[in-house]
Amino acid sequence: MRIKNLEDLVKIKEEYNSKMAEYNYQILVCGGGGCVSSKCGEVKEALDRCLKGYGLSEKISVITTGCMGICALGPVVLIKPDETFYTKVTPEKIAEIVKSHIINGTILEKYTYYDKARQLYIPNINDIPFFKDQVKIALRNCGQIDYSSIEAYIAKDGYFAAAKALSKMSRQQVVEEIKKSGLRGRGGAGFPTGIKWEAGLKAISDQKYFVCNADEGDPGAFMDRSILEGDPHSVIEGMILGGYAVGANIGYIYVRAEYPIAVERLSTAIEEARRYGLLGKNLFSTDFEFELEIRIGAGAFVCGEETSLMASIEGRRGEPRQKPPFPFERGLFGKPTIINNVETLANIPPIIHKGAHWFSQFGTERSKGTKVFALAGNVVNTGLVEVPMGISLGDILFKIGDGIPQGKAFKAAQAGGPSGGCITKEFLNTPVDYENISKIGAIMGSGGLIVMNEDTCMVDTA
Amino acid sequence: MVNLTINGKKVSALEGTTILDAAKQNGINIPNLCYLEGIHKIGACRLCVGEVEGAKNLQPACMVAVREGMVVKTNTNKVRQARKILYELILSDHPQDCLNCQRNQNCELQAMGHRLGVKEARFSGEHSAGGLDISPSITRDMSKCILCRRCLTVCNEIQQVGVLSAQRRGFKTVIGPAMSLPLNTVSCTYCGQCTLVCPVGALNETDAIQDVWQALNDPNKRTIVQTAPAIRAAIGEEFGLEPGTLVTGKLVTALRELGFDEVFDTNFAADLTIIEEGTELLTRLTKALTGEGATLPMITSCSPGWIKYVEHFYPQELDHLSTCKSPHTMLGALAKSYYAQKISFDPRNMYVVSVMPCTAKKFEISRPEMQNDNLPNVDAVLTTRELARMIKEAGIDFCNLEDGKFDNPLGLSSGAADIFGVTGGVMEAALRTVYETVTGRELPFANLHITPIKGLEQIKTAEILIENPLEDYKFLDGITIKIAVTNGLAGAKILLDQVAKGESPYHFIEVMACPGGCIGGGGQPRPTSYEIRQKRMNAIYKEDEGKILRKSHENEYIKQLYAEYLKEPNGHKSHELLHTHYTPRGKYNELMR
Amino acid sequence: MPEMKNCTCSCAKENDEQKYKKLAELMKQYKNSEGSLIQVLHIAQAIFGCLPLELQRYIAQGMGKPLSEVSGVVTFYSFFATRPRGKHVIRVCLGTACYVRGGKKIITRLEEILGVGVGETTKDGLFTFEVARCIGACGLAPVIMIDDMVYKQVKPEKLENILAQYN
């Protein structure tokens, strides 16, 4: 079907939700990159087999989702509506879990989350400290919905923002809303997104481009990968909104070649969106048209830098060039081009849908909203977390990350990738936002936090 | 106009002007190594950095356009320190063997160090892998490359040959042909424009000096030298003379002092080319108009870079090329036949050296087609730059030499031959003769110059109406001859695409591979800029206008040559000695697959 | 094309002629899409396994580009190989997270097991051994990738068992 207006979206949402309500249980199997390498595929197959054996295939819906965030404990499975969270699941364990939880109605505690510090099992996901203190905007659907279903995305108010903007807002109004929200680029430098868009809108040209930088380059950061794999439609919707705001009708998503799963899921999502009339001509019965193409990188770290990225999209060597001219003046194929990264774009639909005011209640004076961090290295809960700007680094590492494994001492955390800096113990109380983190000699970067314990040699790492 | 302040001085410049150009217009020279005005700016060397008020970092003056109210400082301590460090960093990956480098004392990098007051090289470390690549025309020493990429721009944009590109990445980046293949295995035309812009010793002509010295020192060899028309308008620059200074007489004397036995003039063969090529054109026109059929347009063949270009990129269009050899190989062939016979000397002991503004001619003489009786027509080609080095090495005080005269019978030439050295010249010279042959009247242009085809524009065209021709050429009455002239291979590509599509409206096309023609040849003195080309061009026209003989067919020695030896234009002997054929080659490799 | 004969990619069943035909068809689709050289190279590498000079010439011709430009692009990106690779490609992630968790020890052990260094292919043509930049599985560091399969929290002593699954 072709979606023509908001009513069409509402209809799909209601149909999907009532279909889901018919199931006794929804079992969400994490299909994030981490869990895929932990063989979640086998877990899902075992689950399907098991449910079939009990004749429950019709009564229980099994959904593969994007990354739930806690990669170290993968494969993970969430059973709704009970909100029970099982970790390190194997095909053998899943048979036990189904028997106990689904058939007998007893939570199988020994396979749920174990809090080492307090020495107790925490079966409900909402009680686990790792999840409790997070605020999810960019990751709102990651690990929550079937990444491969456009209906599932629409059921979470997906494309509502696009419908609203295209039919009720002028380009200028969309730009103003983003400016008001205080959203800053999540790719590293933290440039205000609204100001960038305004420059794009004001640029005069017969052709403009909107580019999504999905060449996540900072070692240690993988939030963009998770969003692309777990909620590809949020990026597509963000691109439609951006394209509309600046007046670009062609978009490119530049994805690094190291992310084959992301490319696959994104391609499927783009085809779906096209089939539903959300890409192409006359979006939401307006004159606006928007086409989207994926360009795959080929293994060059430098291509995350925007001038190199553009050269690479043009099929050339990804060598950086001098700025000025800036991309909004002369970018891709010499035309005005606006480039945003994945996480930034995933924030756009909720801002337009719920309003700038709603968004700006999160965060600090000059850094609004939330930031996704990738916890890696010597920390217990490695994975992805989304927290309001302004939270302290200590809270991220010790409350959410659950500290350093094996009782070792914290030495430093590298923030912002190799070009960032290392944050040491005395700065653990620093509120994390763009201003404060650069004051202590690091940068926000794209949000990679690599924790090093007392045994790590800093010189070797560098 | 935009108003700004540079070093405290209020200046104004046109919108879009870079800081570098705005400064230059106001007497401030900002140092740079990679920039080439109007051709190449990528901000690679960063030596042109300056402070711009409000900007966080130093800004490269070659990239940043002027803005209203901008305040630029190019001479602060911070800037000077930054430049020194940048320079030392470049130096850290450059072999410091200046004393035995070909570019010693003529190297932009070396001069820059002096200019920036660099007194030490503090950084040392790994050097990028070098590697010497010697082709018949061009020698690449990549250990000296500073990655300014001027050659890349010239090869891909000005010439559109596309043989050089950046290969690999990061510290391993090297400029070169695909997969770092040697130049002689790819479709390089050997035009040598890359050697003209290289700021360091990475790109040079392949040396012939040693071979020539050896021949000069060999008592059994009779050494014959000839010089191309464009040398006399350029070589003075190598000795500090103003660009555009004509030094024909000094050049002859210098060559004699170097020890050459005969000093001939390629211009003589240029006059001969006009007779041969003019006859060929008239034959083709006759055949075309009388229904016999002939390949038109006919295209000139004096520029060997151009020839190799067609062989690689348009091998199916080779029939359009005139079959005439280039003038210097004609002269070589005649020296070893006609002249050898005349002086009763064994041509096997003759050694013919051509002084050429050209690197492609070094390859040309190695072609099997450029031989007669198993002897190469020409034994060695020296570029303008190489000859200057020999003159310096011999301790000859070039600027104070007396004027000498070329030897005959292969030394006399008309003004038509002089202009072979500049774009449009071959065409004009041919038409001075052809028009007069057909109509019996002089070419109807002021001072015999076909003004529409004069100058440095890329493509120039003209039409000439034939009225009241002589009896033999009645079939040409009322015909408008359409001609086109181009210089630089990018222009040649445009004209050739028309030819390939069968849409070319022209009868006769002149192509010279290098921008400006031979005056801007790949073997000419460095630097060769637009202004310098213009000055050399003016000198060439001055030489032409100063001659009593202005048309090739008036050259008495040419008449004598036909009477005594060749008998008739395009005759049997001519075909044997003065004409050639062409070899189809691959688009991406030296030989056709 | 002697260079191609040793190619041990999964498409070795098809003969060269079929492969070139397939590539030519695909190139036709891409030729008019601006800036698609890299995508075409990805496709060609998928068909042929690697991108030797002869194949680059074919692509240059098909895309109407100078060979030096095609080769410049091929040699710039680490995903493109000009020589045949082993049947399986092992990529050891040396992103910072993996480095911190012992990626270097994995390299050392693999060099011992395989008997070749980074960037090389084993004599039997089974494995090509490469180092990858971050593959975005930092939560599972250290990781290695064999073809498309990611192995998490790899320890040097586990490597032999992992490799034994491949033949």
PDB file of N, CA, C and O in Angstrom, chain A residues 263-315:
ATOM      1  N   VAL A 263      24.215  -2.996   6.226  1.00  0.00           N
ATOM      2  CA  VAL A 263      23.880  -2.714   4.820  1.00  0.00           C
ATOM      3  C   VAL A 263      22.660  -3.521   4.403  1.00  0.00           C
ATOM      4  O   VAL A 263      21.726  -3.001   3.790  1.00  0.00           O
ATOM      5  N   GLU A 264      22.655  -4.794   4.797  1.00  0.00           N
ATOM      6  CA  GLU A 264      21.566  -5.679   4.406  1.00  0.00           C
ATOM      7  C   GLU A 264      20.234  -5.193   4.995  1.00  0.00           C
ATOM      8  O   GLU A 264      19.231  -5.069   4.286  1.00  0.00           O
ATOM      9  N   ARG A 265      20.247  -4.893   6.294  1.00  0.00           N
ATOM     10  CA  ARG A 265      18.993  -4.490   6.943  1.00  0.00           C
ATOM     11  C   ARG A 265      18.514  -3.131   6.444  1.00  0.00           C
ATOM     12  O   ARG A 265      17.314  -2.913   6.262  1.00  0.00           O
ATOM     13  N   LEU A 266      19.468  -2.250   6.208  1.00  0.00           N
ATOM     14  CA  LEU A 266      19.111  -0.923   5.705  1.00  0.00           C
ATOM     15  C   LEU A 266      18.529  -1.026   4.294  1.00  0.00           C
ATOM     16  O   LEU A 266      17.535  -0.355   3.978  1.00  0.00           O
ATOM     17  N   SER A 267      19.126  -1.874   3.472  1.00  0.00           N
ATOM     18  CA  SER A 267      18.603  -2.025   2.102  1.00  0.00           C
ATOM     19  C   SER A 267      17.166  -2.518   2.129  1.00  0.00           C
ATOM     20  O   SER A 267      16.310  -2.012   1.395  1.00  0.00           O
ATOM     21  N   THR A 268      16.912  -3.506   2.987  1.00  0.00           N
ATOM     22  CA  THR A 268      15.556  -4.030   3.091  1.00  0.00           C
ATOM     23  C   THR A 268      14.605  -2.925   3.538  1.00  0.00           C
ATOM     24  O   THR A 268      13.509  -2.767   2.991  1.00  0.00           O
ATOM     25  N   ALA A 269      15.039  -2.154   4.528  1.00  0.00           N
ATOM     26  CA  ALA A 269      14.187  -1.082   5.050  1.00  0.00           C
ATOM     27  C   ALA A 269      13.903  -0.040   3.973  1.00  0.00           C
ATOM     28  O   ALA A 269      12.778   0.460   3.856  1.00  0.00           O
ATOM     29  N   ILE A 270      14.915   0.281   3.165  1.00  0.00           N
ATOM     30  CA  ILE A 270      14.708   1.279   2.105  1.00  0.00           C
ATOM     31  C   ILE A 270      13.688   0.758   1.093  1.00  0.00           C
ATOM     32  O   ILE A 270      12.789   1.478   0.659  1.00  0.00           O
ATOM     33  N   GLU A 271      13.824  -0.505   0.741  1.00  0.00           N
ATOM     34  CA  GLU A 271      12.860  -1.083  -0.207  1.00  0.00           C
ATOM     35  C   GLU A 271      11.447  -1.048   0.353  1.00  0.00           C
ATOM     36  O   GLU A 271      10.487  -0.722  -0.360  1.00  0.00           O
ATOM     37  N   GLU A 272      11.325  -1.384   1.642  1.00  0.00           N
ATOM     38  CA  GLU A 272      10.016  -1.342   2.300  1.00  0.00           C
ATOM     39  C   GLU A 272       9.438   0.066   2.236  1.00  0.00           C
ATOM     40  O   GLU A 272       8.278   0.267   1.866  1.00  0.00           O
ATOM     41  N   ALA A 273      10.270   1.038   2.616  1.00  0.00           N
ATOM     42  CA  ALA A 273       9.806   2.423   2.639  1.00  0.00           C
ATOM     43  C   ALA A 273       9.353   2.857   1.248  1.00  0.00           C
ATOM     44  O   ALA A 273       8.345   3.548   1.084  1.00  0.00           O
ATOM     45  N   ARG A 274      10.091   2.403   0.235  1.00  0.00           N
ATOM     46  CA  ARG A 274       9.749   2.764  -1.131  1.00  0.00           C
ATOM     47  C   ARG A 274       8.397   2.133  -1.506  1.00  0.00           C
ATOM     48  O   ARG A 274       7.560   2.768  -2.120  1.00  0.00           O
ATOM     49  N   ARG A 275       8.223   0.884  -1.081  1.00  0.00           N
ATOM     50  CA  ARG A 275       6.989   0.169  -1.386  1.00  0.00           C
ATOM     51  C   ARG A 275       5.778   0.859  -0.726  1.00  0.00           C
ATOM     52  O   ARG A 275       4.683   0.873  -1.281  1.00  0.00           O
ATOM     53  N   TYR A 276       6.012   1.457   0.418  1.00  0.00           N
ATOM     54  CA  TYR A 276       4.926   2.140   1.129  1.00  0.00           C
ATOM     55  C   TYR A 276       4.784   3.596   0.684  1.00  0.00           C
ATOM     56  O   TYR A 276       4.046   4.348   1.295  1.00  0.00           O
ATOM     57  N   GLY A 277       5.549   3.980  -0.314  1.00  0.00           N
ATOM     58  CA  GLY A 277       5.437   5.346  -0.809  1.00  0.00           C
ATOM     59  C   GLY A 277       6.079   6.383   0.101  1.00  0.00           C
ATOM     60  O   GLY A 277       5.775   7.567   0.025  1.00  0.00           O
ATOM     61  N   LEU A 278       6.977   5.914   0.980  1.00  0.00           N
ATOM     62  CA  LEU A 278       7.632   6.856   1.889  1.00  0.00           C
ATOM     63  C   LEU A 278       8.955   7.353   1.319  1.00  0.00           C
ATOM     64  O   LEU A 278       9.594   8.239   1.875  1.00  0.00           O
ATOM     65  N   LEU A 279       9.360   6.763   0.208  1.00  0.00           N
ATOM     66  CA  LEU A 279      10.486   7.287  -0.567  1.00  0.00           C
ATOM     67  C   LEU A 279      10.001   7.343  -2.010  1.00  0.00           C
ATOM     68  O   LEU A 279       9.159   6.549  -2.413  1.00  0.00           O
ATOM     69  N   GLY A 280      10.534   8.269  -2.769  1.00  0.00           N
ATOM     70  CA  GLY A 280      10.096   8.416  -4.155  1.00  0.00           C
ATOM     71  C   GLY A 280       9.393   9.750  -4.342  1.00  0.00           C
ATOM     72  O   GLY A 280       9.714  10.724  -3.660  1.00  0.00           O
ATOM     73  N   LYS A 281       8.450   9.757  -5.257  1.00  0.00           N
ATOM     74  CA  LYS A 281       7.765  11.019  -5.578  1.00  0.00           C
ATOM     75  C   LYS A 281       6.542  11.236  -4.683  1.00  0.00           C
ATOM     76  O   LYS A 281       5.984  10.290  -4.138  1.00  0.00           O
ATOM     77  N   ASN A 282       6.139  12.477  -4.598  1.00  0.00           N
ATOM     78  CA  ASN A 282       4.888  12.878  -3.927  1.00  0.00           C
ATOM     79  C   ASN A 282       4.706  12.254  -2.547  1.00  0.00           C
ATOM     80  O   ASN A 282       3.681  11.621  -2.264  1.00  0.00           O
ATOM     81  N   LEU A 283       5.706  12.437  -1.685  1.00  0.00           N
ATOM     82  CA  LEU A 283       5.591  11.883  -0.339  1.00  0.00           C
ATOM     83  C   LEU A 283       4.446  12.555   0.406  1.00  0.00           C
ATOM     84  O   LEU A 283       4.307  13.777   0.388  1.00  0.00           O
ATOM     85  N   PHE A 284       3.646  11.758   1.065  1.00  0.00           N
ATOM     86  CA  PHE A 284       2.480  12.261   1.804  1.00  0.00           C
ATOM     87  C   PHE A 284       1.641  13.220   0.968  1.00  0.00           C
ATOM     88  O   PHE A 284       1.205  14.261   1.431  1.00  0.00           O
ATOM     89  N   SER A 285       1.459  12.846  -0.289  1.00  0.00           N
ATOM     90  CA  SER A 285       0.633  13.622  -1.225  1.00  0.00           C
ATOM     91  C   SER A 285       1.112  15.057  -1.411  1.00  0.00           C
ATOM     92  O   SER A 285       0.321  15.939  -1.729  1.00  0.00           O
ATOM     93  N   THR A 286       2.391  15.302  -1.177  1.00  0.00           N
ATOM     94  CA  THR A 286       2.915  16.650  -1.435  1.00  0.00           C
ATOM     95  C   THR A 286       3.785  16.595  -2.694  1.00  0.00           C
ATOM     96  O   THR A 286       3.947  15.541  -3.290  1.00  0.00           O
ATOM     97  N   ASP A 287       4.374  17.745  -3.047  1.00  0.00           N
ATOM     98  CA  ASP A 287       5.268  17.791  -4.204  1.00  0.00           C
ATOM     99  C   ASP A 287       6.653  17.237  -3.879  1.00  0.00           C
ATOM    100  O   ASP A 287       7.474  17.046  -4.761  1.00  0.00           O
ATOM    101  N   PHE A 288       6.885  17.028  -2.598  1.00  0.00           N
ATOM    102  CA  PHE A 288       8.245  16.668  -2.196  1.00  0.00           C
ATOM    103  C   PHE A 288       8.583  15.237  -2.616  1.00  0.00           C
ATOM    104  O   PHE A 288       7.813  14.305  -2.408  1.00  0.00           O
ATOM    105  N   GLU A 289       9.767  15.103  -3.246  1.00  0.00           N
ATOM    106  CA  GLU A 289      10.236  13.758  -3.561  1.00  0.00           C
ATOM    107  C   GLU A 289      11.607  13.555  -2.945  1.00  0.00           C
ATOM    108  O   GLU A 289      12.392  14.502  -2.784  1.00  0.00           O
ATOM    109  N   PHE A 290      11.850  12.320  -2.573  1.00  0.00           N
ATOM    110  CA  PHE A 290      13.137  12.020  -1.935  1.00  0.00           C
ATOM    111  C   PHE A 290      13.565  10.608  -2.287  1.00  0.00           C
ATOM    112  O   PHE A 290      12.812   9.663  -2.119  1.00  0.00           O
ATOM    113  N   GLU A 291      14.768  10.497  -2.824  1.00  0.00           N
ATOM    114  CA  GLU A 291      15.316   9.186  -3.153  1.00  0.00           C
ATOM    115  C   GLU A 291      16.541   8.918  -2.293  1.00  0.00           C
ATOM    116  O   GLU A 291      17.292   9.840  -1.962  1.00  0.00           O
ATOM    117  N   LEU A 292      16.744   7.672  -1.959  1.00  0.00           N
ATOM    118  CA  LEU A 292      17.809   7.319  -1.034  1.00  0.00           C
ATOM    119  C   LEU A 292      18.641   6.190  -1.628  1.00  0.00           C
ATOM    120  O   LEU A 292      18.094   5.230  -2.165  1.00  0.00           O
ATOM    121  N   GLU A 293      19.955   6.334  -1.526  1.00  0.00           N
ATOM    122  CA  GLU A 293      20.833   5.294  -2.056  1.00  0.00           C
ATOM    123  C   GLU A 293      21.900   4.957  -1.021  1.00  0.00           C
ATOM    124  O   GLU A 293      22.384   5.852  -0.326  1.00  0.00           O
ATOM    125  N   ILE A 294      22.242   3.698  -0.932  1.00  0.00           N
ATOM    126  CA  ILE A 294      23.318   3.304  -0.015  1.00  0.00           C
ATOM    127  C   ILE A 294      24.623   3.284  -0.796  1.00  0.00           C
ATOM    128  O   ILE A 294      24.676   2.790  -1.906  1.00  0.00           O
ATOM    129  N   ARG A 295      25.658   3.851  -0.219  1.00  0.00           N
ATOM    130  CA  ARG A 295      26.991   3.708  -0.804  1.00  0.00           C
ATOM    131  C   ARG A 295      27.860   2.993   0.218  1.00  0.00           C
ATOM    132  O   ARG A 295      27.889   3.377   1.387  1.00  0.00           O
ATOM    133  N   ILE A 296      28.538   1.954  -0.241  1.00  0.00           N
ATOM    134  CA  ILE A 296      29.334   1.153   0.685  1.00  0.00           C
ATOM    135  C   ILE A 296      30.796   1.565   0.588  1.00  0.00           C
ATOM    136  O   ILE A 296      31.348   1.671  -0.500  1.00  0.00           O
ATOM    137  N   GLY A 297      31.392   1.813   1.725  1.00  0.00           N
ATOM    138  CA  GLY A 297      32.815   2.161   1.771  1.00  0.00           C
ATOM    139  C   GLY A 297      33.653   0.933   1.436  1.00  0.00           C
ATOM    140  O   GLY A 297      33.128  -0.110   1.068  1.00  0.00           O
ATOM    141  N   ALA A 298      34.958   1.085   1.575  1.00  0.00           N
ATOM    142  CA  ALA A 298      35.792  -0.051   1.200  1.00  0.00           C
ATOM    143  C   ALA A 298      37.003  -0.174   2.118  1.00  0.00           C
ATOM    144  O   ALA A 298      38.070  -0.598   1.716  1.00  0.00           O
ATOM    145  N   GLY A 299      36.805   0.231   3.349  1.00  0.00           N
ATOM    146  CA  GLY A 299      37.883   0.021   4.297  1.00  0.00           C
ATOM    147  C   GLY A 299      38.905   1.135   4.293  1.00  0.00           C
ATOM    148  O   GLY A 299      40.061   0.915   3.964  1.00  0.00           O
ATOM    149  N   ALA A 300      38.476   2.331   4.625  1.00  0.00           N
ATOM    150  CA  ALA A 300      39.430   3.423   4.780  1.00  0.00           C
ATOM    151  C   ALA A 300      38.941   4.277   5.944  1.00  0.00           C
ATOM    152  O   ALA A 300      37.904   4.905   5.868  1.00  0.00           O
ATOM    153  N   PHE A 301      39.696   4.234   7.019  1.00  0.00           N
ATOM    154  CA  PHE A 301      39.349   4.942   8.241  1.00  0.00           C
ATOM    155  C   PHE A 301      39.035   6.404   7.977  1.00  0.00           C
ATOM    156  O   PHE A 301      38.095   6.963   8.518  1.00  0.00           O
ATOM    157  N   VAL A 302      39.812   7.006   7.087  1.00  0.00           N
ATOM    158  CA  VAL A 302      39.724   8.447   6.865  1.00  0.00           C
ATOM    159  C   VAL A 302      38.364   8.859   6.300  1.00  0.00           C
ATOM    160  O   VAL A 302      37.961  10.009   6.395  1.00  0.00           O
ATOM    161  N   CYS A 303      37.629   7.922   5.710  1.00  0.00           N
ATOM    162  CA  CYS A 303      36.384   8.288   5.052  1.00  0.00           C
ATOM    163  C   CYS A 303      35.274   8.720   6.002  1.00  0.00           C
ATOM    164  O   CYS A 303      34.207   9.138   5.562  1.00  0.00           O
ATOM    165  N   GLY A 304      35.506   8.636   7.287  1.00  0.00           N
ATOM    166  CA  GLY A 304      34.546   9.205   8.222  1.00  0.00           C
ATOM    167  C   GLY A 304      34.618  10.722   8.213  1.00  0.00           C
ATOM    168  O   GLY A 304      33.666  11.406   8.595  1.00  0.00           O
ATOM    169  N   GLU A 305      35.744  11.262   7.785  1.00  0.00           N
ATOM    170  CA  GLU A 305      35.900  12.716   7.660  1.00  0.00           C
ATOM    171  C   GLU A 305      35.075  13.140   6.452  1.00  0.00           C
ATOM    172  O   GLU A 305      35.137  12.508   5.395  1.00  0.00           O
ATOM    173  N   GLU A 306      34.310  14.233   6.600  1.00  0.00           N
ATOM    174  CA  GLU A 306      33.263  14.459   5.608  1.00  0.00           C
ATOM    175  C   GLU A 306      33.752  14.756   4.189  1.00  0.00           C
ATOM    176  O   GLU A 306      33.108  14.328   3.232  1.00  0.00           O
ATOM    177  N   THR A 307      34.877  15.428   4.032  1.00  0.00           N
ATOM    178  CA  THR A 307      35.309  15.674   2.651  1.00  0.00           C
ATOM    179  C   THR A 307      35.817  14.376   1.998  1.00  0.00           C
ATOM    180  O   THR A 307      35.631  14.148   0.805  1.00  0.00           O
ATOM    181  N   SER A 308      36.446  13.517   2.804  1.00  0.00           N
ATOM    182  CA  SER A 308      36.876  12.215   2.269  1.00  0.00           C
ATOM    183  C   SER A 308      35.659  11.372   1.941  1.00  0.00           C
ATOM    184  O   SER A 308      35.634  10.674   0.923  1.00  0.00           O
ATOM    185  N   LEU A 309      34.681  11.439   2.824  1.00  0.00           N
ATOM    186  CA  LEU A 309      33.466  10.657   2.622  1.00  0.00           C
ATOM    187  C   LEU A 309      32.799  11.035   1.303  1.00  0.00           C
ATOM    188  O   LEU A 309      32.383  10.179   0.527  1.00  0.00           O
ATOM    189  N   MET A 310      32.756  12.334   1.035  1.00  0.00           N
ATOM    190  CA  MET A 310      32.120  12.778  -0.215  1.00  0.00           C
ATOM    191  C   MET A 310      32.917  12.279  -1.419  1.00  0.00           C
ATOM    192  O   MET A 310      32.345  11.823  -2.409  1.00  0.00           O
ATOM    193  N   ALA A 311      34.253  12.357  -1.320  1.00  0.00           N
ATOM    194  CA  ALA A 311      35.086  11.857  -2.419  1.00  0.00           C
ATOM    195  C   ALA A 311      34.798  10.379  -2.638  1.00  0.00           C
ATOM    196  O   ALA A 311      34.719   9.906  -3.774  1.00  0.00           O
ATOM    197  N   SER A 312      34.619   9.658  -1.559  1.00  0.00           N
ATOM    198  CA  SER A 312      34.367   8.229  -1.666  1.00  0.00           C
ATOM    199  C   SER A 312      32.990   7.951  -2.280  1.00  0.00           C
ATOM    200  O   SER A 312      32.850   7.047  -3.092  1.00  0.00           O
ATOM    201  N   ILE A 313      31.996   8.744  -1.918  1.00  0.00           N
ATOM    202  CA  ILE A 313      30.666   8.574  -2.535  1.00  0.00           C
ATOM    203  C   ILE A 313      30.773   8.843  -4.037  1.00  0.00           C
ATOM    204  O   ILE A 313      30.123   8.200  -4.844  1.00  0.00           O
ATOM    205  N   GLU A 314      31.630   9.781  -4.392  1.00  0.00           N
ATOM    206  CA  GLU A 314      31.814  10.086  -5.816  1.00  0.00           C
ATOM    207  C   GLU A 314      32.617   8.998  -6.524  1.00  0.00           C
ATOM    208  O   GLU A 314      32.928   9.113  -7.713  1.00  0.00           O
ATOM    209  N   GLY A 315      33.008   7.974  -5.794  1.00  0.00           N
ATOM    210  CA  GLY A 315      33.720   6.855  -6.405  1.00  0.00           C
ATOM    211  C   GLY A 315      35.211   7.103  -6.527  1.00  0.00           C
ATOM    212  O   GLY A 315      35.891   6.430  -7.280  1.00  0.00           O
TER     213      GLY A 315
END
